[in-house]
XYZ file of C-alpha atoms in Angstrom:
570
model
C -171.100 -97.364 -177.821
C -173.014 -100.639 -178.088
C -170.941 -102.152 -175.257
C -171.819 -99.240 -172.990
C -175.491 -99.652 -173.845
C -175.392 -103.387 -173.052
C -173.717 -102.686 -169.724
C -176.393 -100.087 -168.982
C -179.145 -102.542 -169.720
C -177.425 -105.165 -167.590
C -177.380 -102.776 -164.667
C -181.049 -101.966 -165.303
C -181.851 -105.661 -165.276
C -180.189 -106.253 -161.900
C -181.854 -103.182 -160.447
C -185.215 -104.460 -161.599
C -184.609 -107.841 -159.974
C -183.590 -106.252 -156.702
C -186.579 -103.919 -156.791
C -188.945 -106.789 -157.486
C -187.601 -108.714 -154.519
C -187.889 -105.679 -152.282
C -191.439 -105.113 -153.485
C -192.425 -108.676 -152.591
C -190.845 -108.274 -149.159
C -192.449 -104.950 -148.247
C -195.961 -105.567 -149.607
C -197.997 -104.021 -152.336
C -197.142 -100.515 -153.533
C -199.205 -99.489 -156.530
C -198.318 -96.538 -158.739
C -200.360 -95.771 -161.793
C -197.985 -95.090 -164.736
C -199.042 -95.124 -168.325
C -196.053 -95.783 -170.616
C -197.784 -95.332 -173.882
C -197.235 -92.913 -176.745
C -199.100 -90.004 -175.104
C -196.920 -90.253 -171.961
C -193.834 -90.051 -174.114
C -195.286 -87.041 -175.883
C -196.018 -85.436 -172.504
C -192.414 -85.923 -171.427
C -191.105 -84.255 -174.588
C -193.459 -81.383 -174.215
C -192.138 -80.766 -170.712
C -188.500 -81.232 -171.827
C -188.264 -79.895 -175.401
C -184.497 -79.675 -175.413
C -183.930 -83.429 -175.154
C -181.858 -84.327 -178.196
C -179.570 -87.173 -177.098
C -180.545 -90.560 -178.457
C -178.870 -92.438 -175.604
C -180.750 -90.382 -173.019
C -184.063 -91.034 -174.825
C -183.389 -94.767 -174.934
C -182.428 -94.773 -171.261
C -185.680 -92.994 -170.316
C -187.680 -95.453 -172.427
C -186.013 -98.418 -170.704
C -186.557 -96.869 -167.286
C -190.247 -96.317 -168.075
C -190.627 -99.901 -169.162
C -188.811 -101.038 -166.006
C -191.214 -99.067 -163.813
C -194.230 -100.468 -165.582
C -192.935 -103.993 -165.287
C -192.143 -103.603 -161.570
C -195.576 -102.180 -160.885
C -197.146 -105.012 -162.832
C -195.297 -107.528 -160.627
C -196.428 -105.665 -157.510
C -200.004 -105.706 -158.727
C -199.880 -109.443 -159.251
C -198.403 -109.991 -155.801
C -201.080 -107.846 -154.193
C -203.870 -109.590 -156.019
C -202.683 -112.954 -154.790
C -201.856 -111.938 -151.214
C -205.010 -113.384 -149.709
C -205.175 -116.690 -151.616
C -203.795 -118.776 -148.764
C -200.670 -120.689 -147.979
C -201.498 -123.454 -150.355
C -200.715 -121.323 -153.340
C -197.551 -119.626 -152.049
C -195.172 -121.932 -153.889
C -197.081 -121.630 -157.158
C -197.299 -117.845 -156.758
C -193.560 -117.498 -156.217
C -192.849 -119.487 -159.370
C -195.313 -117.413 -161.427
C -193.886 -114.167 -160.117
C -190.365 -115.215 -160.903
C -191.287 -116.327 -164.431
C -193.417 -113.209 -165.134
C -190.679 -110.815 -163.987
C -188.126 -112.573 -166.099
C -190.321 -112.466 -169.209
C -191.179 -108.799 -168.785
C -187.571 -107.833 -168.219
C -186.495 -109.811 -171.288
C -189.090 -108.089 -173.439
C -188.013 -104.688 -172.090
C -184.388 -105.457 -172.843
C -185.206 -106.550 -176.409
C -187.371 -103.494 -177.096
C -184.792 -101.060 -175.693
C -181.954 -102.582 -177.702
C -184.121 -102.622 -180.829
C -185.048 -98.958 -180.380
C -181.436 -98.026 -179.741
C -180.101 -99.729 -182.858
C -182.954 -98.559 -185.070
C -182.452 -94.932 -183.978
C -178.710 -95.229 -184.559
C -179.129 -96.774 -188.026
C -181.910 -94.634 -189.449
C -181.139 -91.291 -187.830
C -184.856 -90.674 -187.117
C -187.330 -91.494 -184.425
C -189.861 -93.310 -186.607
C -189.330 -96.554 -184.769
C -190.175 -94.986 -181.436
C -192.628 -92.268 -182.544
C -195.933 -92.422 -184.305
C -196.492 -90.844 -187.707
C -198.422 -87.882 -186.332
C -196.299 -87.367 -183.186
C -194.439 -84.206 -184.262
C -192.840 -83.414 -180.887
C -191.320 -86.860 -180.616
C -190.291 -86.730 -184.256
C -188.656 -83.299 -184.026
C -186.773 -84.273 -180.906
C -184.980 -87.055 -182.787
C -183.999 -85.282 -186.032
C -180.674 -83.526 -186.343
C -182.026 -80.278 -187.942
C -184.554 -79.500 -185.228
C -184.780 -75.811 -186.213
C -185.457 -76.763 -189.830
C -188.127 -79.214 -188.701
C -189.784 -76.558 -186.585
C -189.699 -74.160 -189.550
C -191.292 -76.797 -191.810
C -193.981 -77.389 -189.205
C -194.601 -73.651 -189.004
C -194.975 -73.487 -192.788
C -197.352 -76.434 -192.635
C -199.494 -74.650 -190.069
C -199.443 -71.533 -192.213
C -200.768 -73.448 -195.240
C -203.222 -75.569 -193.248
C -206.149 -73.166 -193.053
C -208.664 -75.644 -191.609
C -206.164 -77.023 -189.031
C -206.907 -80.633 -189.918
C -203.231 -81.597 -190.029
C -203.111 -81.910 -193.837
C -202.637 -79.531 -196.763
C -205.093 -80.143 -199.579
C -205.178 -78.801 -203.141
C -207.369 -75.808 -202.402
C -205.156 -74.648 -199.534
C -201.994 -74.786 -201.652
C -203.831 -73.003 -204.460
C -204.911 -70.204 -202.123
C -201.398 -69.928 -200.742
C -199.888 -69.567 -204.220
C -202.409 -66.940 -205.216
C -202.639 -64.883 -202.048
C -199.256 -65.178 -200.367
C -196.869 -65.701 -203.287
C -198.925 -63.573 -205.715
C -198.931 -66.059 -208.602
C -201.624 -65.091 -211.098
C -200.821 -67.737 -213.707
C -198.247 -70.364 -214.527
C -198.234 -71.927 -211.066
C -199.815 -75.264 -212.058
C -196.472 -77.037 -212.486
C -195.238 -75.868 -209.101
C -198.469 -76.925 -207.436
C -198.243 -80.325 -209.118
C -194.668 -80.709 -207.881
C -195.845 -79.841 -204.370
C -198.565 -82.533 -204.464
C -196.126 -85.245 -205.488
C -197.752 -88.407 -206.912
C -201.177 -86.700 -206.684
C -201.013 -86.668 -202.888
C -203.903 -84.354 -202.051
C -203.363 -84.449 -198.257
C -199.839 -83.593 -197.105
C -198.921 -83.986 -193.445
C -195.985 -82.473 -191.559
C -193.980 -85.668 -191.907
C -194.614 -85.845 -195.649
C -193.719 -82.190 -196.019
C -190.493 -82.739 -194.074
C -189.572 -85.811 -196.118
C -190.336 -83.915 -199.319
C -188.078 -81.105 -198.112
C -185.260 -83.565 -197.425
C -185.644 -84.949 -200.959
C -185.811 -81.490 -202.488
C -183.044 -80.158 -204.667
C -183.113 -76.894 -202.731
C -182.230 -78.713 -199.484
C -178.889 -79.727 -201.014
C -177.998 -76.273 -202.292
C -174.461 -75.148 -201.584
C -173.449 -71.714 -200.381
C -172.759 -70.603 -203.958
C -176.149 -71.775 -205.177
C -177.878 -70.067 -202.258
C -176.097 -66.773 -202.925
C -176.930 -67.041 -206.635
C -180.585 -67.486 -205.706
C -180.334 -64.453 -203.391
C -178.797 -62.273 -206.098
C -180.861 -63.359 -209.111
C -184.242 -64.542 -207.858
C -184.587 -62.426 -204.695
C -182.612 -59.564 -206.300
C -180.850 -58.573 -203.078
C -177.169 -58.923 -203.991
C -176.104 -56.668 -201.115
C -176.537 -59.585 -198.704
C -174.417 -62.070 -200.677
C -171.303 -61.456 -198.593
C -173.395 -61.768 -195.423
C -174.734 -65.174 -196.513
C -171.226 -66.343 -197.375
C -169.933 -65.148 -194.007
C -172.543 -67.179 -192.108
C -172.331 -70.097 -194.595
C -176.030 -70.117 -195.376
C -176.888 -73.224 -197.417
C -180.142 -74.602 -198.750
C -180.859 -76.398 -195.483
C -181.246 -73.036 -193.703
C -183.898 -71.682 -196.079
C -186.887 -72.905 -193.965
C -185.706 -70.680 -191.134
C -185.625 -67.780 -193.581
C -189.063 -68.736 -194.878
C -190.744 -68.414 -191.482
C -188.887 -65.124 -190.934
C -187.168 -66.319 -187.766
C -186.319 -63.087 -185.957
C -183.522 -64.673 -183.979
C -181.846 -66.049 -187.084
C -182.635 -63.359 -189.657
C -182.271 -60.313 -187.447
C -179.672 -61.268 -184.852
C -177.551 -63.864 -186.663
C -177.654 -62.582 -190.227
C -178.130 -58.950 -189.205
C -180.824 -58.053 -191.770
C -182.755 -55.088 -190.351
C -184.834 -53.844 -193.276
C -188.402 -55.201 -192.813
C -189.113 -55.013 -196.541
C -186.036 -57.081 -197.327
C -186.973 -59.536 -194.595
C -190.433 -59.979 -196.056
C -189.056 -60.400 -199.552
C -186.503 -63.005 -198.465
C -189.211 -64.800 -196.464
C -191.606 -65.036 -199.422
C -188.934 -66.171 -201.861
C -187.569 -68.729 -199.398
C -191.099 -69.981 -198.708
C -191.570 -70.441 -202.464
C -188.425 -72.531 -203.002
C -188.867 -74.562 -199.799
C -192.434 -75.586 -200.573
C -192.496 -75.677 -204.347
C -188.915 -76.284 -205.437
C -186.382 -74.183 -207.360
C -187.636 -70.837 -208.649
C -189.445 -70.904 -211.929
C -187.954 -69.346 -215.019
C -189.054 -65.756 -215.319
C -188.986 -63.504 -218.291
C -185.804 -61.774 -217.130
C -183.578 -64.034 -219.163
C -185.734 -63.590 -222.233
C -185.697 -59.855 -221.673
C -181.917 -59.998 -221.508
C -181.816 -61.978 -224.752
C -184.137 -59.504 -226.449
C -182.145 -56.552 -225.116
C -178.867 -58.058 -226.318
C -180.432 -58.810 -229.703
C -181.721 -55.252 -230.036
C -178.354 -53.886 -228.969
C -176.556 -56.022 -231.541
C -179.079 -54.981 -234.184
C -178.518 -51.323 -233.313
C -174.744 -51.770 -233.493
C -175.031 -53.562 -236.833
C -177.388 -50.868 -238.116
C -175.015 -48.098 -237.050
C -172.096 -49.920 -238.614
C -174.072 -50.433 -241.827
C -175.091 -46.769 -241.915
C -171.468 -45.761 -241.305
C -170.299 -48.010 -244.138
C -172.974 -46.641 -246.459
C -172.014 -43.087 -245.544
C -168.368 -43.856 -246.174
C -169.208 -45.488 -249.507
C -171.346 -42.499 -250.443
C -168.485 -40.122 -249.670
C -166.120 -42.293 -251.674
C -168.557 -42.261 -254.607
C -168.879 -38.502 -254.339
C -165.099 -38.085 -254.374
C -164.839 -40.365 -257.381
C -167.657 -38.454 -259.057
C -165.835 -35.185 -258.378
C -162.682 -36.644 -259.924
C -164.672 -37.753 -262.949
C -166.154 -34.302 -263.210
C -162.685 -32.780 -263.128
C -161.604 -35.122 -265.914
C -164.722 -34.214 -267.844
C -163.943 -30.541 -267.350
C -160.415 -31.037 -268.663
C -161.792 -32.855 -271.702
C -164.232 -30.007 -272.253
C -161.397 -27.487 -272.046
C -159.380 -29.469 -274.568
C -162.356 -29.549 -276.888
C -162.813 -25.813 -276.473
C -159.176 -25.175 -277.340
C -159.535 -27.242 -280.473
C -162.636 -25.287 -281.388
C -160.692 -22.057 -280.941
C -157.923 -23.299 -283.209
C -160.504 -24.248 -285.785
C -162.043 -20.810 -285.490
C -158.681 -19.109 -286.018
C -158.030 -21.198 -289.110
C -161.469 -20.345 -290.439
C -160.889 -16.632 -289.831
C -157.562 -16.739 -291.656
C -159.141 -18.471 -294.615
C -161.990 -15.960 -294.654
C -159.500 -13.078 -294.635
C -157.630 -14.526 -297.590
C -160.850 -15.141 -299.488
C -162.096 -11.632 -298.684
C -158.897 -10.059 -299.974
C -159.102 -12.090 -303.157
C -162.706 -11.114 -303.785
C -161.932 -7.486 -303.122
C -159.063 -7.616 -305.562
C -161.209 -9.168 -308.277
C -163.952 -6.628 -307.665
C -161.521 -3.786 -307.959
C -160.150 -5.224 -311.175
C -163.614 -5.406 -312.665
C -164.475 -1.888 -311.605
C -161.152 -0.459 -312.792
C -162.233 0.450 -316.424
C -165.184 2.507 -315.179
C -163.095 4.649 -312.930
C -161.914 7.965 -314.096
C -158.306 8.266 -315.005
C -157.742 11.112 -312.593
C -159.017 9.167 -309.616
C -157.753 5.755 -310.575
C -154.153 6.253 -311.543
C -152.921 5.242 -308.142
C -155.293 2.354 -307.947
C -154.252 1.170 -311.390
C -150.678 1.147 -310.281
C -151.550 -0.850 -307.199
C -153.609 -3.248 -309.238
C -150.809 -3.738 -311.629
C -148.488 -4.561 -308.807
C -150.919 -7.027 -307.360
C -151.523 -8.574 -310.774
C -147.806 -8.888 -311.238
C -147.508 -10.598 -307.887
C -150.322 -12.954 -308.737
C -148.728 -13.776 -312.043
C -145.491 -14.519 -310.302
C -147.269 -16.764 -307.834
C -149.095 -18.459 -310.663
C -145.879 -18.963 -312.556
C -144.244 -20.404 -309.488
C -147.174 -22.744 -308.897
C -147.107 -23.865 -312.530
C -143.395 -24.425 -312.276
C -143.856 -26.521 -309.138
C -146.563 -28.534 -310.834
C -144.343 -29.116 -313.815
C -141.520 -30.192 -311.537
C -143.776 -32.608 -309.683
C -145.125 -33.942 -312.953
C -148.524 -34.564 -311.373
C -151.712 -32.563 -311.068
C -154.896 -33.616 -309.276
C -157.958 -34.309 -311.400
C -160.546 -31.523 -311.479
C -163.232 -33.664 -309.804
C -161.007 -34.514 -306.805
C -161.587 -31.203 -305.049
C -165.375 -31.594 -305.127
C -165.251 -35.168 -303.883
C -162.856 -34.226 -301.094
C -165.086 -31.323 -300.110
C -168.084 -33.677 -300.128
C -166.165 -36.168 -297.945
C -165.214 -33.421 -295.521
C -168.841 -32.324 -295.241
C -170.000 -35.898 -294.530
C -167.383 -36.260 -291.793
C -168.477 -32.935 -290.358
C -172.082 -34.134 -290.335
C -171.176 -37.355 -288.487
C -169.016 -35.389 -286.091
C -171.952 -33.092 -285.395
C -174.149 -36.094 -284.508
C -171.549 -37.409 -282.081
C -171.145 -33.950 -280.612
C -174.909 -33.656 -280.113
C -175.036 -37.075 -278.420
C -172.186 -36.109 -276.093
C -173.971 -32.866 -275.217
C -177.140 -34.814 -274.395
C -175.189 -37.147 -272.119
C -173.636 -34.133 -270.437
C -177.069 -32.588 -269.927
C -178.412 -35.863 -268.504
C -175.481 -36.126 -266.081
C -176.027 -32.526 -264.999
C -179.732 -33.177 -264.314
C -178.931 -36.365 -262.361
C -176.367 -34.506 -260.263
C -178.905 -31.755 -259.595
C -181.476 -34.332 -258.432
C -178.902 -35.972 -256.187
C -178.017 -32.603 -254.659
C -181.702 -31.917 -253.930
C -182.092 -35.332 -252.292
C -179.076 -34.736 -250.068
C -180.516 -31.450 -248.856
C -183.050 -33.335 -246.660
C -182.304 -35.832 -243.833
C -184.535 -38.604 -245.193
C -183.289 -38.046 -248.721
C -179.664 -38.273 -247.582
C -180.345 -41.567 -245.765
C -182.244 -42.979 -248.765
C -179.623 -41.832 -251.273
C -176.896 -43.703 -249.392
C -178.848 -46.944 -249.768
C -179.918 -46.549 -253.395
C -178.147 -46.822 -256.726
C -178.487 -43.148 -257.633
C -174.828 -42.361 -256.916
C -173.660 -45.240 -259.085
C -175.990 -44.156 -261.901
C -174.762 -40.563 -261.751
C -171.169 -41.744 -261.645
C -171.719 -43.981 -264.645
C -173.447 -41.223 -266.639
C -170.580 -38.826 -265.890
C -168.012 -41.381 -267.032
C -169.961 -42.033 -270.224
C -170.273 -38.307 -270.951
C -166.557 -37.846 -270.324
C -165.680 -40.723 -272.658
C -168.012 -39.381 -275.342
C -166.496 -35.891 -275.133
C -163.034 -37.397 -275.213
C -163.881 -39.317 -278.368
C -165.314 -36.192 -279.983
C -162.211 -34.203 -279.052
C -159.822 -36.827 -280.384
C -161.801 -37.170 -283.587
C -161.837 -33.390 -284.096
C -158.080 -33.173 -283.585
C -157.492 -35.991 -286.030
C -159.802 -34.417 -288.652
C -158.176 -31.005 -288.450
C -154.714 -32.441 -288.758
C -155.668 -34.815 -291.564
C -157.471 -32.250 -293.741
C -154.716 -29.662 -293.229
C -152.215 -32.186 -294.466
C -154.428 -33.031 -297.464
C -154.841 -29.360 -298.373
C -151.080 -28.825 -298.040
C -150.253 -31.799 -300.216
C -152.808 -31.097 -302.957
C -152.852 -27.345 -302.803
C -156.634 -27.396 -302.918
C -159.197 -25.576 -300.823
C -161.251 -28.333 -299.141
C -162.423 -27.017 -295.779
C -163.896 -23.849 -297.276
C -166.636 -24.950 -299.679
C -170.156 -24.092 -300.788
C -171.905 -26.541 -298.433
C -173.223 -30.061 -298.571
C -176.469 -29.341 -300.546
C -174.531 -27.596 -303.294
C -171.961 -30.385 -303.520
C -174.685 -33.024 -303.676
C -176.392 -31.060 -306.450
C -173.157 -30.729 -308.375
C -171.965 -34.290 -307.974
C -175.288 -36.149 -308.246
C -177.729 -33.606 -309.701
C -176.914 -32.719 -313.364
C -174.226 -33.277 -316.009
C -171.625 -30.708 -316.340
C -172.275 -29.540 -312.854
C -168.828 -30.573 -311.831
C -167.169 -28.257 -314.316
C -169.269 -25.321 -313.230
C -168.572 -26.112 -309.604
C -164.877 -26.158 -310.362
C -165.204 -22.817 -312.064
C -167.154 -21.380 -309.203
C -164.657 -22.686 -306.683
C -161.783 -21.133 -308.628
C -163.440 -17.775 -309.301
C -165.472 -17.456 -306.127
C -163.152 -19.085 -303.634
C -163.214 -15.941 -301.552
C -166.961 -16.404 -301.048
C -166.548 -19.842 -299.505
C -167.941 -20.146 -295.994
C -167.648 -22.338 -293.030
C -170.424 -24.977 -293.049
C -173.434 -24.788 -290.805
C -172.326 -27.944 -289.029
C -169.044 -26.330 -287.991
C -170.786 -23.184 -286.753
C -173.323 -25.245 -284.801
C -170.497 -27.260 -283.300
C -168.766 -24.102 -282.120
C -171.925 -22.638 -280.605
C -172.912 -25.863 -278.845
C -169.378 -26.425 -277.545
C -169.480 -23.000 -275.880
C -172.930 -23.716 -274.436
C -171.780 -27.192 -273.283
C -168.842 -25.664 -271.477
C -171.118 -23.310 -269.571
C -173.439 -26.181 -268.651
C -170.495 -28.273 -267.556
C -169.162 -25.495 -265.317
C -172.580 -25.208 -263.652
C -172.736 -28.974 -263.205
C -169.221 -29.008 -261.682
C -170.241 -26.364 -259.172
C -173.312 -28.403 -258.178
C -171.271 -31.577 -257.752
C -168.706 -29.716 -255.643
C -171.480 -28.454 -253.338
């Protein structure tokens, strides 16, 4: 390319020499041509489509050649009438002046050619404020025109520069920024440059990060910032990069409507405003959308965790209720066992009362026998004799057995055993009362829990509290207490039956704890009288008050337990 340019300039040089000679031969021919910057600007305004660097350099060299030739002609004309004495000196000056001018033109043309080829811009041939010359040399002429259009749009006073107030008004009025635009405005006025020209705006655009956006980055901006994802495929089809955003910013109808095929005027305006924002002020600022997404995700996770926690609490509550129902069933079985033992005790007491009643009746009849008339009592006397004979036989047999065993219990042993039995019955009654209180407490707690579950708020609160655990624990304690009472009652019945069988003494049926305390600790000789009373009035022995209270409370406890079981089942 350089060789072709040199050959072109060589041809220009020879043409200039020939034209200079022909000009000297044919006389003066003056043409007024001004080859300054304004003439160049006038040429580009008449021919706006000139984009070839070689053609521009050729026109510049040709203009310089014309000016030089005309300058030589002017010199020759000015010296035409000086006389023959200066003809030799004039020819030498003309030859030297033409050679110098042509050399300078050659040097300037070559310098402009190489500078335009190396830098890719027309700064070496165009002035700083010559936009038409500048835009004719850049590669992205459409982008340059769009930047210039944006500059004119921001430049309200048409002074060729954008100051701080104009950018502030543009951000507020056009882009609708109410607050938070200071950083973007500061980035626009880079290095506190308060007056931005078209060239500075173009250079800032070339340095911008948005200018180097790829197709993917541009489509991401379209989908997220502009929020028009329906045009993503269209942008990818036409390979729209960051360099094409200025054309979108000025809403180029040819490009946006015909090339991209976007017909909706609202979408066009939205794309234009967003593109204008990123072209002038850099990448889009961070909005609250991401924070909203974070907050939404956090709330969603919190809701999921809350639902999972409520589900777990509900499941735990159901598991506690099932375990409580099982404990209640075990407690009911223990209560039934205790009731059966109470029934057995009642049957034994009734049998002993029947025997004692028969014995007392027999003694009474024996005492009343002498007062009866002989006519009415013959039969009774015979019956009494038979009974007396039977008793004597039994007594003889018992005496014989005692003689065979060679051991007889001391007389005081029966009273002490009766006193021991009464003390055990008293302690058993205390334990039974405590177990009944625990049962009543568990029933009340279960009733409260059932009332809480009847309401929505109470059900939610009960699943998070410790009420279920407390009720469960109270039920277990009541069941254990009733089990202990039942086992102790079984052991006592069996033990005292065995003692009565071995000793042949009446221990369970006695005259009560106050009487035994009076006999054993009250006065001397009381033991003998108590022995006599127990032998003669054994039929009048009664079941102690503690045993009767135990029976009554066991029946009442069973009814309470059945009610409590029904409440827990509900």
